[in-house]
PDB file of C-alpha atoms in Angstrom:
ATOM      1  CA  MET G   1     132.421  31.168 112.904  1.00  0.00           C
ATOM      2  CA  PRO G   2     128.668  30.479 113.043  1.00  0.00           C
ATOM      3  CA  LEU G   3     128.527  27.710 110.428  1.00  0.00           C
ATOM      4  CA  ARG G   4     126.284  24.678 110.559  1.00  0.00           C
ATOM      5  CA  ILE G   5     125.506  21.977 108.053  1.00  0.00           C
ATOM      6  CA  ARG G   6     122.236  20.152 107.360  1.00  0.00           C
ATOM      7  CA  ARG G   7     120.763  17.969 104.695  1.00  0.00           C
ATOM      8  CA  ALA G   8     118.650  19.991 102.292  1.00  0.00           C
ATOM      9  CA  TYR G   9     115.913  17.388 102.740  1.00  0.00           C
ATOM     10  CA  ASP G  10     115.610  18.146 106.466  1.00  0.00           C
ATOM     11  CA  PRO G  11     112.828  20.631 107.212  1.00  0.00           C
ATOM     12  CA  PRO G  12     114.058  24.142 107.960  1.00  0.00           C
ATOM     13  CA  ALA G  13     114.589  24.787 111.660  1.00  0.00           C
ATOM     14  CA  PRO G  14     114.116  28.155 113.390  1.00  0.00           C
ATOM     15  CA  ASP G  15     117.792  28.234 114.436  1.00  0.00           C
ATOM     16  CA  ASP G  16     119.176  27.565 110.921  1.00  0.00           C
ATOM     17  CA  GLY G  17     119.742  31.242 110.239  1.00  0.00           C
ATOM     18  CA  CYS G  18     120.602  31.924 106.606  1.00  0.00           C
ATOM     19  CA  ARG G  19     120.276  28.650 104.650  1.00  0.00           C
ATOM     20  CA  VAL G  20     122.748  28.302 101.756  1.00  0.00           C
ATOM     21  CA  LEU G  21     122.616  25.394  99.315  1.00  0.00           C
ATOM     22  CA  VAL G  22     126.145  24.445  98.192  1.00  0.00           C
ATOM     23  CA  ASP G  23     125.331  21.701  95.665  1.00  0.00           C
ATOM     24  CA  ARG G  24     125.715  22.095  91.905  1.00  0.00           C
ATOM     25  CA  LEU G  25     122.306  20.564  91.181  1.00  0.00           C
ATOM     26  CA  TRP G  26     119.019  21.234  92.934  1.00  0.00           C
ATOM     27  CA  PRO G  27     118.240  18.259  95.245  1.00  0.00           C
ATOM     28  CA  ARG G  28     116.056  15.741  93.479  1.00  0.00           C
ATOM     29  CA  GLY G  29     112.415  15.815  94.567  1.00  0.00           C
ATOM     30  CA  LEU G  30     112.833  18.845  96.858  1.00  0.00           C
ATOM     31  CA  LYS G  31     110.262  21.575  96.273  1.00  0.00           C
ATOM     32  CA  ARG G  32     111.698  25.068  96.156  1.00  0.00           C
ATOM     33  CA  GLU G  33     108.681  26.447  97.996  1.00  0.00           C
ATOM     34  CA  THR G  34     109.324  24.301 101.071  1.00  0.00           C
ATOM     35  CA  ALA G  35     113.124  24.002 100.991  1.00  0.00           C
ATOM     36  CA  GLY G  36     113.747  27.238 102.873  1.00  0.00           C
ATOM     37  CA  VAL G  37     116.857  28.025 100.822  1.00  0.00           C
ATOM     38  CA  ASP G  38     117.935  31.661 101.127  1.00  0.00           C
ATOM     39  CA  ARG G  39     120.847  31.438  98.670  1.00  0.00           C
ATOM     40  CA  TRP G  40     122.020  28.833  96.192  1.00  0.00           C
ATOM     41  CA  LEU G  41     125.779  29.075  95.632  1.00  0.00           C
ATOM     42  CA  ARG G  42     126.300  26.277  93.125  1.00  0.00           C
ATOM     43  CA  GLU G  43     129.761  27.615  92.255  1.00  0.00           C
ATOM     44  CA  LEU G  44     130.917  26.353  95.672  1.00  0.00           C
ATOM     45  CA  ALA G  45     130.080  22.753  94.819  1.00  0.00           C
ATOM     46  CA  PRO G  46     132.892  20.392  93.837  1.00  0.00           C
ATOM     47  CA  SER G  47     133.342  19.828  90.125  1.00  0.00           C
ATOM     48  CA  ASN G  48     131.429  16.968  88.570  1.00  0.00           C
ATOM     49  CA  GLU G  49     134.732  15.156  88.011  1.00  0.00           C
ATOM     50  CA  LEU G  50     135.741  15.445  91.668  1.00  0.00           C
ATOM     51  CA  ARG G  51     132.288  14.488  92.923  1.00  0.00           C
ATOM     52  CA  THR G  52     132.228  11.417  90.673  1.00  0.00           C
ATOM     53  CA  TRP G  53     135.739  10.390  91.728  1.00  0.00           C
ATOM     54  CA  PHE G  54     134.902  10.777  95.433  1.00  0.00           C
ATOM     55  CA  ALA G  55     131.608   8.826  95.247  1.00  0.00           C
ATOM     56  CA  HIS G  56     131.242   9.401  99.020  1.00  0.00           C
ATOM     57  CA  ASP G  57     133.914   6.792  99.720  1.00  0.00           C
ATOM     58  CA  PRO G  58     135.179   7.510 103.266  1.00  0.00           C
ATOM     59  CA  ALA G  59     138.589   6.123 102.285  1.00  0.00           C
ATOM     60  CA  ARG G  60     138.908   9.044  99.823  1.00  0.00           C
ATOM     61  CA  TRP G  61     137.712  11.719 102.265  1.00  0.00           C
ATOM     62  CA  ASP G  62     141.091  13.281 103.049  1.00  0.00           C
ATOM     63  CA  GLU G  63     142.144  13.452  99.416  1.00  0.00           C
ATOM     64  CA  PHE G  64     138.689  14.742  98.442  1.00  0.00           C
ATOM     65  CA  ARG G  65     139.073  17.575 100.944  1.00  0.00           C
ATOM     66  CA  GLN G  66     142.496  18.477  99.533  1.00  0.00           C
ATOM     67  CA  ARG G  67     141.278  18.468  95.932  1.00  0.00           C
ATOM     68  CA  TYR G  68     138.148  20.386  96.852  1.00  0.00           C
ATOM     69  CA  ALA G  69     140.238  23.004  98.671  1.00  0.00           C
ATOM     70  CA  GLU G  70     142.221  23.500  95.469  1.00  0.00           C
ATOM     71  CA  GLU G  71     138.989  24.007  93.528  1.00  0.00           C
ATOM     72  CA  LEU G  72     137.771  26.519  96.098  1.00  0.00           C
ATOM     73  CA  GLN G  73     140.887  28.615  95.509  1.00  0.00           C
ATOM     74  CA  ALA G  74     140.319  28.734  91.746  1.00  0.00           C
ATOM     75  CA  PRO G  75     138.940  31.940  90.185  1.00  0.00           C
ATOM     76  CA  ALA G  76     135.580  30.283  89.435  1.00  0.00           C
ATOM     77  CA  ALA G  77     134.750  30.094  93.152  1.00  0.00           C
ATOM     78  CA  THR G  78     135.981  33.588  94.097  1.00  0.00           C
ATOM     79  CA  ALA G  79     132.687  35.475  93.744  1.00  0.00           C
ATOM     80  CA  ALA G  80     130.656  32.759  95.468  1.00  0.00           C
ATOM     81  CA  LEU G  81     133.141  32.608  98.352  1.00  0.00           C
ATOM     82  CA  ALA G  82     132.966  36.377  98.723  1.00  0.00           C
ATOM     83  CA  GLU G  83     129.169  36.178  98.844  1.00  0.00           C
ATOM     84  CA  LEU G  84     129.273  33.373 101.422  1.00  0.00           C
ATOM     85  CA  ARG G  85     131.750  35.298 103.569  1.00  0.00           C
ATOM     86  CA  SER G  86     129.500  38.366 103.441  1.00  0.00           C
ATOM     87  CA  LEU G  87     126.541  36.241 104.546  1.00  0.00           C
ATOM     88  CA  ILE G  88     128.635  34.866 107.409  1.00  0.00           C
ATOM     89  CA  ALA G  89     129.556  38.421 108.412  1.00  0.00           C
ATOM     90  CA  VAL G  90     125.961  39.648 108.656  1.00  0.00           C
ATOM     91  CA  HIS G  91     124.054  36.587 109.887  1.00  0.00           C
ATOM     92  CA  PRO G  92     124.488  35.158 113.390  1.00  0.00           C
ATOM     93  CA  VAL G  93     124.167  31.652 111.908  1.00  0.00           C
ATOM     94  CA  VAL G  94     124.696  30.326 108.384  1.00  0.00           C
ATOM     95  CA  THR G  95     123.647  26.769 107.571  1.00  0.00           C
ATOM     96  CA  LEU G  96     125.262  25.063 104.584  1.00  0.00           C
ATOM     97  CA  LEU G  97     122.836  22.687 102.885  1.00  0.00           C
ATOM     98  CA  TYR G  98     123.757  19.542 100.953  1.00  0.00           C
ATOM     99  CA  ALA G  99     121.791  16.696  99.399  1.00  0.00           C
ATOM    100  CA  ALA G 100     124.126  13.738  99.956  1.00  0.00           C
ATOM    101  CA  ARG G 101     122.989  10.890 102.192  1.00  0.00           C
ATOM    102  CA  ASP G 102     126.349  10.784 103.975  1.00  0.00           C
ATOM    103  CA  THR G 103     126.107  13.174 106.914  1.00  0.00           C
ATOM    104  CA  THR G 104     129.825  13.248 107.736  1.00  0.00           C
ATOM    105  CA  CYS G 105     131.705  13.003 104.426  1.00  0.00           C
ATOM    106  CA  ASN G 106     130.026  15.510 102.124  1.00  0.00           C
ATOM    107  CA  ASN G 107     130.956  18.724 100.361  1.00  0.00           C
ATOM    108  CA  ALA G 108     129.194  20.994 102.877  1.00  0.00           C
ATOM    109  CA  GLU G 109     131.218  19.493 105.736  1.00  0.00           C
ATOM    110  CA  ALA G 110     134.416  19.801 103.701  1.00  0.00           C
ATOM    111  CA  LEU G 111     133.580  23.442 102.925  1.00  0.00           C
ATOM    112  CA  ARG G 112     132.808  24.182 106.583  1.00  0.00           C
ATOM    113  CA  LEU G 113     136.105  22.650 107.708  1.00  0.00           C
ATOM    114  CA  TRP G 114     138.019  24.559 105.029  1.00  0.00           C
ATOM    115  CA  LEU G 115     136.419  27.886 105.974  1.00  0.00           C
ATOM    116  CA  GLU G 116     137.015  27.347 109.676  1.00  0.00           C
ATOM    117  CA  ALA G 117     140.661  26.397 109.120  1.00  0.00           C
ATOM    118  CA  GLY G 118     141.246  29.324 106.791  1.00  0.00           C
ATOM    119  CA  PRO G 119     142.231  28.998 103.126  1.00  0.00           C
ATOM    120  CA  GLY G 120     145.460  27.125 102.629  1.00  0.00           C
ATOM    121  CA  LYS G 121     145.169  25.320 105.955  1.00  0.00           C
ATOM    122  CA  GLY G 122     142.106  23.104 105.501  1.00  0.00           C
TER     123      GLY G 122
END
């Protein structure tokens, strides 16, 4: 699966392919004109409650991923997941964008791992 992740604040790169923002809120201070975002699928972001609980604490990473996977299987995420899967099917590369400072324990990485494992396995 051609999925990459990058911080939304990083300048777009030629090999990013289709750039999809997966945060609920637009990244603070990032101009839409220069962000290079092709799609914004905010419905794929973790709930505010889950995001607040996680607080990017690496000790909570595994549990965050489990809770997030449950949210991704809820009806609210169905249409956004279908859109993301269709983008993955037609673009050689899809880059998931996130705003968090943590480059390893963030929702885009959790989403990438979940998609690559297949629903119910990640």
